[in-house]
PDB file of C-alpha atoms and ligand atoms in Angstrom:
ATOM      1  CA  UNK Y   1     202.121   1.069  11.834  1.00 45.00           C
ATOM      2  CA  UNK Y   2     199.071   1.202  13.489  1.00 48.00           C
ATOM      3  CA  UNK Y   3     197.807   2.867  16.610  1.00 63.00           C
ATOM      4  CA  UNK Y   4     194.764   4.665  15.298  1.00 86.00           C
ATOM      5  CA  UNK Y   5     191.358   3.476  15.659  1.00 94.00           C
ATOM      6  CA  UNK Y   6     189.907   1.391  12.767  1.00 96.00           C
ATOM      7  CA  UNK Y   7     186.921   2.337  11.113  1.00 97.00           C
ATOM      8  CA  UNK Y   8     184.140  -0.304  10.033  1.00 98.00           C
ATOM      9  CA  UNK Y   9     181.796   1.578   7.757  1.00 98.00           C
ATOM     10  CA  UNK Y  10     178.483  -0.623   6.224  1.00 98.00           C
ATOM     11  CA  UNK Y  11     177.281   0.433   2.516  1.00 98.00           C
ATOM     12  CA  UNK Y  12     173.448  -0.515   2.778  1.00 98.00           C
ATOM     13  CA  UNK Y  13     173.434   0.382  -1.188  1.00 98.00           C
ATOM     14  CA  UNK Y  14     170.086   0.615  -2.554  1.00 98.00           C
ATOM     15  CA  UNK Y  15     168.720  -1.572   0.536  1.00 98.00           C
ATOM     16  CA  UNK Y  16     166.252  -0.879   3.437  1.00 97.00           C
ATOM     17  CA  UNK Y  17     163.060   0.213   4.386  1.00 98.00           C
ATOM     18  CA  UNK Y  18     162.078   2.347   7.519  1.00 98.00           C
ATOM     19  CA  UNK Y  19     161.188  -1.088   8.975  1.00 98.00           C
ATOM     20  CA  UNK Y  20     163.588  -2.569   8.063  1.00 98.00           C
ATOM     21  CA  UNK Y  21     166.390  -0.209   9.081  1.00 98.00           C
ATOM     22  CA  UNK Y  22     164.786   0.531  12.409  1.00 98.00           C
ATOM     23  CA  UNK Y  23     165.315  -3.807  12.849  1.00 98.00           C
ATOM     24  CA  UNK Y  24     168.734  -3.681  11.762  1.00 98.00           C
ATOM     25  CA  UNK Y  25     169.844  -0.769  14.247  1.00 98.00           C
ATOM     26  CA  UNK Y  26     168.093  -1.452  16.800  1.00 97.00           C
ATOM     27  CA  UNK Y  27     170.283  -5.414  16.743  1.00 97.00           C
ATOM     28  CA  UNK Y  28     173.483  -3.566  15.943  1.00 97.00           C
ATOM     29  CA  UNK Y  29     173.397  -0.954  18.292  1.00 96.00           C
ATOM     30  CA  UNK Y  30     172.354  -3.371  21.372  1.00 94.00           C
ATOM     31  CA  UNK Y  31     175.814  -5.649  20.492  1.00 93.00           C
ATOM     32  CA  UNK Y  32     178.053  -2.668  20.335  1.00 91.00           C
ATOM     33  CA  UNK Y  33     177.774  -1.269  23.124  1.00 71.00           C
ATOM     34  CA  UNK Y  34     181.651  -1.597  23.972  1.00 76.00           C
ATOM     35  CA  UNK Y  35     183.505  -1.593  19.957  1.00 72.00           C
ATOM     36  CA  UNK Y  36     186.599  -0.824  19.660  1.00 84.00           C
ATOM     37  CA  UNK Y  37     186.743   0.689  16.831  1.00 95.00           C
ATOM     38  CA  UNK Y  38     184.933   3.604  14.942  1.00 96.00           C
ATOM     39  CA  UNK Y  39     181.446   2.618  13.215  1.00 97.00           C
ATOM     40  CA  UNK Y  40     179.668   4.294  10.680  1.00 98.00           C
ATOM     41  CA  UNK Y  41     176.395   3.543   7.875  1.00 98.00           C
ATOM     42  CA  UNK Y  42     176.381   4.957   4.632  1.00 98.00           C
ATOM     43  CA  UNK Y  43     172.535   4.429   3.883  1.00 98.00           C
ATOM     44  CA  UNK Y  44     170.104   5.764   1.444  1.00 98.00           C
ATOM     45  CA  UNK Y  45     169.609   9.239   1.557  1.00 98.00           C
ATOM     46  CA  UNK Y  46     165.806   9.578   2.300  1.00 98.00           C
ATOM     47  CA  UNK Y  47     166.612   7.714   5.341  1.00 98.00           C
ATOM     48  CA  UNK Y  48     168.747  10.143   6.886  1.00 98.00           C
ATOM     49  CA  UNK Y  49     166.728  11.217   9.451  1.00 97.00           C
ATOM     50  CA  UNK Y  50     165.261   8.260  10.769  1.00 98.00           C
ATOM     51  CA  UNK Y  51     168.820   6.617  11.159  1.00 98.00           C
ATOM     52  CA  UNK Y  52     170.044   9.494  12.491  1.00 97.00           C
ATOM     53  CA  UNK Y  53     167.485   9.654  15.512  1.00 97.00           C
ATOM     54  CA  UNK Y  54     168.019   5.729  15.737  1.00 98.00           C
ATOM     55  CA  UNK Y  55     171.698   5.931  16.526  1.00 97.00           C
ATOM     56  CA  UNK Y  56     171.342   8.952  18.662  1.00 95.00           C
ATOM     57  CA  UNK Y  57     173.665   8.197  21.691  1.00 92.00           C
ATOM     58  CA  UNK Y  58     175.279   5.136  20.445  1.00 93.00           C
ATOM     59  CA  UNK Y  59     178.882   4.819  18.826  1.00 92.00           C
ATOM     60  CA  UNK Y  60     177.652   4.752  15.266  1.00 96.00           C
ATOM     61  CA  UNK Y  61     177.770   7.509  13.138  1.00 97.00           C
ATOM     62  CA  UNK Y  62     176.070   8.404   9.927  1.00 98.00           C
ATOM     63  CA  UNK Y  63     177.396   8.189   6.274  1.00 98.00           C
ATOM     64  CA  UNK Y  64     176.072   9.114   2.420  1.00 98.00           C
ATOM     65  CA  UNK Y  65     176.840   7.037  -0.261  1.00 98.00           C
ATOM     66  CA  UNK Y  66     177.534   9.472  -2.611  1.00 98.00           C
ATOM     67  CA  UNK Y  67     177.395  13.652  -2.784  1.00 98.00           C
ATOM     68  CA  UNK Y  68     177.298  16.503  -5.484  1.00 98.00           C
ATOM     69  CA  UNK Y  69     180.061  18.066  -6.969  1.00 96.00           C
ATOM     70  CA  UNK Y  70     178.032  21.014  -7.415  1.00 97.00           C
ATOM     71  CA  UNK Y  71     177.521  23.417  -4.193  1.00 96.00           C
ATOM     72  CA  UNK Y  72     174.017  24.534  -4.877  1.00 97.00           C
ATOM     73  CA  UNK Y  73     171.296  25.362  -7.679  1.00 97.00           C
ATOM     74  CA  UNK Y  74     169.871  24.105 -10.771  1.00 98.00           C
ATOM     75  CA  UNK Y  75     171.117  20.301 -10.179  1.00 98.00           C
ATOM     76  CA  UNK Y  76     168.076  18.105 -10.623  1.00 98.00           C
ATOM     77  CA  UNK Y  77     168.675  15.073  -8.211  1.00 96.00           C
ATOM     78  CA  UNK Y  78     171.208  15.908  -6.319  1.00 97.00           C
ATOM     79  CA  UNK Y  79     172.372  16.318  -2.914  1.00 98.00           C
ATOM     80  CA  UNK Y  80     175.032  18.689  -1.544  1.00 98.00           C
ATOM     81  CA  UNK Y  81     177.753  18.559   1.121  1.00 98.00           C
ATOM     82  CA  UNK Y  82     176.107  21.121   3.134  1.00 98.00           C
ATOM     83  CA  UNK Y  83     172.843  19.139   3.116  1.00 98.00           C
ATOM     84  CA  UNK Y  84     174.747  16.311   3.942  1.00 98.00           C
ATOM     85  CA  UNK Y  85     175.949  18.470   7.235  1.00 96.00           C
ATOM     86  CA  UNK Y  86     172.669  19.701   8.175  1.00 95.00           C
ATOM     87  CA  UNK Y  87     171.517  15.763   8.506  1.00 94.00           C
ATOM     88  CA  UNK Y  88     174.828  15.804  11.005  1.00 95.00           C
ATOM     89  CA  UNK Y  89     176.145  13.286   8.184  1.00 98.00           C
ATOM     90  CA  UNK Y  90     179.344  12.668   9.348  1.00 98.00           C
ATOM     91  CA  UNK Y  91     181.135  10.199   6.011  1.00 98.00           C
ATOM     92  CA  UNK Y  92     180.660  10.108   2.820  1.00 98.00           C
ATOM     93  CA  UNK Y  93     181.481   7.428   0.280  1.00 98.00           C
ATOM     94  CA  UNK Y  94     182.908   9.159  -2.968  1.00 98.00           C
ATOM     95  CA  UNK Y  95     183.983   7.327  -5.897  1.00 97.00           C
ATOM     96  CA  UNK Y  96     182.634   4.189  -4.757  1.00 98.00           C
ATOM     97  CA  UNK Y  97     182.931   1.730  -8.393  1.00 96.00           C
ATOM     98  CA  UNK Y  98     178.935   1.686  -8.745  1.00 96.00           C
ATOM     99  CA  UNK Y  99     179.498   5.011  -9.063  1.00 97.00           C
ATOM    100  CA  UNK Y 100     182.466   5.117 -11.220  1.00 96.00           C
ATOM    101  CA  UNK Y 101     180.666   2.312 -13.450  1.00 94.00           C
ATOM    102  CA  UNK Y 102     177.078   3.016 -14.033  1.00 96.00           C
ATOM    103  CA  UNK Y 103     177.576   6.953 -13.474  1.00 96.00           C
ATOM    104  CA  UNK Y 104     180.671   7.359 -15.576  1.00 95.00           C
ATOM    105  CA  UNK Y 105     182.812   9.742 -12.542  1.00 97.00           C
ATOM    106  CA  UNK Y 106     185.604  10.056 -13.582  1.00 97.00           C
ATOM    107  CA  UNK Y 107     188.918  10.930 -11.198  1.00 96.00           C
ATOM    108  CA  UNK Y 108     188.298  14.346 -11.825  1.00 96.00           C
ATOM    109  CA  UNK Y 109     184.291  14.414 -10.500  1.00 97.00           C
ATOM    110  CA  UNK Y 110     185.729  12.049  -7.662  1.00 97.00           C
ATOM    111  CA  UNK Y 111     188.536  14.895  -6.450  1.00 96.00           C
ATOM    112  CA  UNK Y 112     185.994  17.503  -7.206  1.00 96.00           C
ATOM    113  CA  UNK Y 113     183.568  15.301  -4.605  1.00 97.00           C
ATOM    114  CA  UNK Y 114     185.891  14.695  -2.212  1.00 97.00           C
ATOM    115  CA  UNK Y 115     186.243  18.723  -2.246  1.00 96.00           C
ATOM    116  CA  UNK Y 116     182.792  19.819  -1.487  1.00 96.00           C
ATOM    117  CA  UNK Y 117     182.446  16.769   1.459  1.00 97.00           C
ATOM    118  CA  UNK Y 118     185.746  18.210   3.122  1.00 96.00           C
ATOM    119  CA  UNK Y 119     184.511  22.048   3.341  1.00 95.00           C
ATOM    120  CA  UNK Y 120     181.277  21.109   4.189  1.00 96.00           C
ATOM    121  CA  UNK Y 121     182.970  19.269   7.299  1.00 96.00           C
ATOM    122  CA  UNK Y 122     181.859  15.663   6.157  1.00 97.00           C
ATOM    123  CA  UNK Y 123     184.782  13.136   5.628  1.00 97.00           C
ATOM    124  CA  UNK Y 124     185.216  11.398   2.353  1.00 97.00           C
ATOM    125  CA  UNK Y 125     185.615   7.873   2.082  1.00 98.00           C
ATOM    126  CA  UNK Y 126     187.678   8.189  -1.377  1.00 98.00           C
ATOM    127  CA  UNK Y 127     186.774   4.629  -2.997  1.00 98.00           C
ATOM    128  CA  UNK Y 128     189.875   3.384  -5.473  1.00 98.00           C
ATOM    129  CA  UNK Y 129     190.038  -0.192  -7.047  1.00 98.00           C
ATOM    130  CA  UNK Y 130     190.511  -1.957 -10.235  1.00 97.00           C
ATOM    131  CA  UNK Y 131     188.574  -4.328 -12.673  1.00 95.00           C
ATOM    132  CA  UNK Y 132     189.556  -8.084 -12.815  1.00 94.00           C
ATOM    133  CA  UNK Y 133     190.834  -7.491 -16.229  1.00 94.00           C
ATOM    134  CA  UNK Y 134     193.139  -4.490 -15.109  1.00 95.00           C
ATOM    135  CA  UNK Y 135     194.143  -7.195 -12.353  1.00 94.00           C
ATOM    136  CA  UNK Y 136     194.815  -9.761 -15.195  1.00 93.00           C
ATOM    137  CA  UNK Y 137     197.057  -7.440 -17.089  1.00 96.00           C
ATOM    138  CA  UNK Y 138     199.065  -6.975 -13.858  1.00 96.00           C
ATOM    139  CA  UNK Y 139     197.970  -3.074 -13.773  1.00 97.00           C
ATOM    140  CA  UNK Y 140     196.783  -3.048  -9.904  1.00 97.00           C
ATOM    141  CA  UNK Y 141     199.730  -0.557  -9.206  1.00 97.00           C
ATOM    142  CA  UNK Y 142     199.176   1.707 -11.880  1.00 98.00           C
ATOM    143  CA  UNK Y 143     195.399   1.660 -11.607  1.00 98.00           C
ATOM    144  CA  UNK Y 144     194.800   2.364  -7.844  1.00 98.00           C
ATOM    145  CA  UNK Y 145     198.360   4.976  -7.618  1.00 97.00           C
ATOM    146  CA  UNK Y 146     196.200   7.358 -10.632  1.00 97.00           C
ATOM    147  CA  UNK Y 147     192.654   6.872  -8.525  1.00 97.00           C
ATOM    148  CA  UNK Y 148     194.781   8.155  -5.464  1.00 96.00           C
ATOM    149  CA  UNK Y 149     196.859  10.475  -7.189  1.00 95.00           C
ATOM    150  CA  UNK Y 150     193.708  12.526  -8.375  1.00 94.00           C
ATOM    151  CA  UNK Y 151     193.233  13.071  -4.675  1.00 94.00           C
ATOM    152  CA  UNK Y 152     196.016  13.404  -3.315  1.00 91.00           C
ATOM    153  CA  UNK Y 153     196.367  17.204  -3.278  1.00 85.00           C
ATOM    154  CA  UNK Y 154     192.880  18.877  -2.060  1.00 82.00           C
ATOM    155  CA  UNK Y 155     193.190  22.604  -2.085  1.00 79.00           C
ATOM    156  CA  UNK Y 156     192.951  23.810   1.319  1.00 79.00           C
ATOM    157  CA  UNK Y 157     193.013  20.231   2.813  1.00 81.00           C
ATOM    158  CA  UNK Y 158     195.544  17.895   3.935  1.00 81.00           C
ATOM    159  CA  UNK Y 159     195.245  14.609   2.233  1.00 85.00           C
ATOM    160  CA  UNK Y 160     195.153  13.140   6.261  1.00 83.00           C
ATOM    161  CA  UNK Y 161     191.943  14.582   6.472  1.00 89.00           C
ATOM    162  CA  UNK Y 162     190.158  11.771   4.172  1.00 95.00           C
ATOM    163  CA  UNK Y 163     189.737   7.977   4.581  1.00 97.00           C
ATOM    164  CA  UNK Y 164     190.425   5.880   1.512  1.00 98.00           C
ATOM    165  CA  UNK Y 165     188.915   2.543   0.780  1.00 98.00           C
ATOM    166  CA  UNK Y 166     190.625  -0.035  -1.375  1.00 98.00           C
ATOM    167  CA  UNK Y 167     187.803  -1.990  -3.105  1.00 97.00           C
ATOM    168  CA  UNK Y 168     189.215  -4.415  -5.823  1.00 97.00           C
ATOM    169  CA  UNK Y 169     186.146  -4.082  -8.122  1.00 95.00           C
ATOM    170  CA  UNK Y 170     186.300  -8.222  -8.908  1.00 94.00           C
ATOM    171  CA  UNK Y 171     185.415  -9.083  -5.372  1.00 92.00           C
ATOM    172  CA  UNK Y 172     182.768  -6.019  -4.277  1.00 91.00           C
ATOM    173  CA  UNK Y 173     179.218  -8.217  -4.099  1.00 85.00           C
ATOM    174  CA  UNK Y 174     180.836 -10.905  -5.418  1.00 88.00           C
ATOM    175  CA  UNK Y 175     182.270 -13.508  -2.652  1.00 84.00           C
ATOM    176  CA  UNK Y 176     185.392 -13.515  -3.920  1.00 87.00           C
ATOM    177  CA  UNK Y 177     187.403 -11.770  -1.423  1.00 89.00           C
ATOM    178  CA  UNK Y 178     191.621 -10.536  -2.130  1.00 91.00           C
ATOM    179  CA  UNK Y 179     193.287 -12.289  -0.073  1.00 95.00           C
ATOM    180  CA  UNK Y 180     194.717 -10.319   3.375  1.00 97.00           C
ATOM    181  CA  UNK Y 181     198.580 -10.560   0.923  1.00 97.00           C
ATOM    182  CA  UNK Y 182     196.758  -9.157  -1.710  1.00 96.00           C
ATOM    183  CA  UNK Y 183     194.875  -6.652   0.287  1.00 97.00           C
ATOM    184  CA  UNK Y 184     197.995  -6.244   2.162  1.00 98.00           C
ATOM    185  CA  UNK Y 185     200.321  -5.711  -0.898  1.00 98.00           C
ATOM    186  CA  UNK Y 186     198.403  -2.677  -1.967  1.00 98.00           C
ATOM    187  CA  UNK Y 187     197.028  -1.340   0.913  1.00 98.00           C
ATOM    188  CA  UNK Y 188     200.878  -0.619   1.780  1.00 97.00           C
ATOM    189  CA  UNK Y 189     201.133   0.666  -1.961  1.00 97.00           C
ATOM    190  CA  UNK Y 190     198.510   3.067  -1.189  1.00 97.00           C
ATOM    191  CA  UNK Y 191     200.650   4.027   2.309  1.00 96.00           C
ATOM    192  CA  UNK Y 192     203.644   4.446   0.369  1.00 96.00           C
ATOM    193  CA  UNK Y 193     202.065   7.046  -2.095  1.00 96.00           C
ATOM    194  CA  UNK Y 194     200.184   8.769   0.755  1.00 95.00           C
ATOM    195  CA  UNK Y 195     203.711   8.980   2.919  1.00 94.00           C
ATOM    196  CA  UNK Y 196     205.465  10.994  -0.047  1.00 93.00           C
ATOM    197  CA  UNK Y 197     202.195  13.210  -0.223  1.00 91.00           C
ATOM    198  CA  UNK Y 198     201.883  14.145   3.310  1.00 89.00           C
ATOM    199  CA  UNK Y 199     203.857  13.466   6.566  1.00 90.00           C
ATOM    200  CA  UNK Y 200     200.609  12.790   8.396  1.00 89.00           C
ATOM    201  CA  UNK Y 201     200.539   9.794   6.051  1.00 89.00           C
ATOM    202  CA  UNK Y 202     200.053   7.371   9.268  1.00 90.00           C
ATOM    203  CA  UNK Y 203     197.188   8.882  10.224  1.00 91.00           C
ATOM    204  CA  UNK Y 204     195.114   8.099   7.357  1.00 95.00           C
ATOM    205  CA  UNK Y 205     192.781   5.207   7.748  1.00 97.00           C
ATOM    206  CA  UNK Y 206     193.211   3.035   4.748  1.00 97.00           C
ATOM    207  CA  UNK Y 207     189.844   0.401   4.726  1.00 98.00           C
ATOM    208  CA  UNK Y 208     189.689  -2.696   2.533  1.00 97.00           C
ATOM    209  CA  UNK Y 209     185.917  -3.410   0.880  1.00 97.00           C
ATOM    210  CA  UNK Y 210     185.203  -6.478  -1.316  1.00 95.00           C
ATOM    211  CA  UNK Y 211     183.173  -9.158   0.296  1.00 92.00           C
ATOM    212  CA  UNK Y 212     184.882  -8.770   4.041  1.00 96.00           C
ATOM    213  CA  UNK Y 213     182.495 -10.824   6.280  1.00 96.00           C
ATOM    214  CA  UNK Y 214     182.143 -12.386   9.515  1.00 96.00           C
ATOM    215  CA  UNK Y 215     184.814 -15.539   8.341  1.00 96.00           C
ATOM    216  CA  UNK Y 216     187.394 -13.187   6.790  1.00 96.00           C
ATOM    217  CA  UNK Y 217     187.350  -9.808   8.687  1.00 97.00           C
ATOM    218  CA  UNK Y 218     190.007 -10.760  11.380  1.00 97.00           C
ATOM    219  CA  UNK Y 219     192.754 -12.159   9.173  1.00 97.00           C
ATOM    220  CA  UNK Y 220     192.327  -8.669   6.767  1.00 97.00           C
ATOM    221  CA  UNK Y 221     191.974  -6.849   9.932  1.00 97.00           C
ATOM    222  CA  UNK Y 222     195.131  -7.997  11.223  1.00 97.00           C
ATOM    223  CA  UNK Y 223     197.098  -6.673   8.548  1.00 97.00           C
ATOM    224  CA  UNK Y 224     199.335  -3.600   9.292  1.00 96.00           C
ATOM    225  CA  UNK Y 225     198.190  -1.277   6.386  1.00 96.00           C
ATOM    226  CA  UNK Y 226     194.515  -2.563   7.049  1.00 97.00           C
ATOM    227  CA  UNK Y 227     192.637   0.617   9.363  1.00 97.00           C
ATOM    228  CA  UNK Y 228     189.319  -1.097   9.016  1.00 98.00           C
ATOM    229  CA  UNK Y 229     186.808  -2.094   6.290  1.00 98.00           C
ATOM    230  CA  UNK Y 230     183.902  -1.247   4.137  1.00 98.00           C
ATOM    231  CA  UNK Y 231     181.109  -3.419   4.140  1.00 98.00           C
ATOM    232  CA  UNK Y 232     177.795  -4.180   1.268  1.00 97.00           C
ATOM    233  CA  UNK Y 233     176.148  -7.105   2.101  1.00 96.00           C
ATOM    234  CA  UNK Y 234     177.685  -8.638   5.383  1.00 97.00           C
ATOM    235  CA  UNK Y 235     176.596  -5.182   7.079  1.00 98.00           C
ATOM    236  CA  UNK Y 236     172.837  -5.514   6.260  1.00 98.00           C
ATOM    237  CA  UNK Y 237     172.837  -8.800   8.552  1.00 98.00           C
ATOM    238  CA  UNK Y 238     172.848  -7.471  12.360  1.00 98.00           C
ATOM    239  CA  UNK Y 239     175.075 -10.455  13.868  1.00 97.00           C
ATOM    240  CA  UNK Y 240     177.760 -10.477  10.552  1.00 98.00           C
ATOM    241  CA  UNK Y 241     178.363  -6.929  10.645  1.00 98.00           C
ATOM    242  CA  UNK Y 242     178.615  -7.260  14.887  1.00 96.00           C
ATOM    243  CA  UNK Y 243     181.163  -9.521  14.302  1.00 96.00           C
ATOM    244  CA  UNK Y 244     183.371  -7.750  11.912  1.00 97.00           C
ATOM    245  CA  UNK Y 245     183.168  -5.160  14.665  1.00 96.00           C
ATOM    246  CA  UNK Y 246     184.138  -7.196  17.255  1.00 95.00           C
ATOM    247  CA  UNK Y 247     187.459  -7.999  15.048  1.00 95.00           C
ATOM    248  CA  UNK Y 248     188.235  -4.691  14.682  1.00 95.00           C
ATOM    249  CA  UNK Y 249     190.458  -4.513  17.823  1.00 81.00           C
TER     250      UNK Y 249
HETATM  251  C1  PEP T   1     180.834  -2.229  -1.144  1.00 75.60           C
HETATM  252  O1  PEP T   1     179.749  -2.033  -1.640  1.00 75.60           O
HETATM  253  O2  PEP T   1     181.558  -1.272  -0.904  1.00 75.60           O
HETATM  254  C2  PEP T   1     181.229  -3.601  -0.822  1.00 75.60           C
HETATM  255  C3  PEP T   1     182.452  -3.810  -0.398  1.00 75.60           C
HETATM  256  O3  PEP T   1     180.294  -4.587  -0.998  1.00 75.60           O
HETATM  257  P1  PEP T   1     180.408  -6.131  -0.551  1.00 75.60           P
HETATM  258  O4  PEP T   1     180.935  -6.142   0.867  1.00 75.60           O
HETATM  259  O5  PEP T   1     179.024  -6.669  -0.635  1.00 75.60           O
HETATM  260  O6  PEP T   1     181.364  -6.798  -1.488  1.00 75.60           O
END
């Protein structure tokens, strides 16, 4: 069950603008003063540094949306863990299904991610979720147990030491949120697999993400395998994503 604090993390995507972002901080950090729960932004990476002064001294913390599996070099584009430490980056998403989809990562390149965050000190958010038409042919189970599975045994790292967010790809951007049973029903899948891994399996915060907004958050909240939520488009709108916080008690 659940006594640890939930985490509410928002994926800006490929939104914002320094005005923009300075807006949206500026309203969410002035309702938040009190949260309950852990907050976090996982924002485009040129605007690391600007967030990161603008949320200086308040209870949200700074995440990447992505990072390299490669440590350093000859990698045209991309952007290590250790970078992501030296911008005090605290998450970052890996694996999220824009990534899987349009960049081709495959389970492998996801563990191999989740790797370099960890010993750079930066917590993955370890993104696993499957396709309508993987839901239609009743492979959920299967589909979200291999995701996990590929991470499940990080050298060097206790599988407690990540956060994993079940997205069902069918309702990320899309409106159409699971249900909390749904969410529910494989959220304590998820727990199940994680508890045979690891006996620290509790401790692991185990978000939902697919359309969660200010309407649905509490009733997904509320359910036991449910340690918070990651948010696209309901966390680029200061009062929704203040009120998914507020039901994260
Ligand atoms: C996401 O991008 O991780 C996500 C859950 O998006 P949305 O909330 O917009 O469905």
């Amino acid at each position: 069950m659940n006594s640890k604090k939930k985490l509410i993390a928002g994926n800006w995507k490929m939104n914002g603008s320094l005005a923009a972002n300075e807006a949206l901080l500026k309203a969410v950090i002035a309702g938040v003063d009190d949260a309950a729960c852990d907050i976090a932004v996982a924002v485009p990476a040129p605007y690391f540094a600007q967030v990161q002064s603008l949320v200086a001294g308040s209870a949200i913390a700074v995440a990447a949306q992505d990072v390299s599996l490669h440590q350093v070099g000859a990698f045209t584009g991309e952007i290590s863990a250790a970078m992501l430490g030296d911008f005090g980056v605290r998450y970052a998403l890996v694996g999220h299904s824009e990534r899987r989809q349009y960049h081709g990562e495959t389970d492998v390149v996801v563990a191999e991610k989740a790797q370099r965050a960890l010993a750079a000190g930066v917590t993955p958010i370890i993104c696993v979720g499957e396709t309508l038409a993987e839901r239609d042919a009743g492979q959920t189970e299967v589909v979200v147990k291999r995701q996990l599975a590929a991470v499940i045994h990080l050298n060097g790292h206790c599988i407690s030491e990540v956060v994993v967010a079940y997205e069902p790809v069918w309702a990320i951007g899309t409106g159409r949120t699971a249900s909390p049973e749904q969410a529910q029903a494989v959220h304590a899948v998820l727990r199940a697999q994680l508890a045979a891994a690891s006996e620290h399996a509790d401790r692991i915060r185990l978000l939902y993400g697919g359309s969660m907004n200010a309407g649905n958050a509490a009733q997904l909240l509320a359910q036991p395998d449910i340690d918070g939520g990651l948010v696209g488009g309901a966390s680029l709108k200061a009062p929704d994503f203040l009120q998914i916080i507020a039901a994260a008690r």
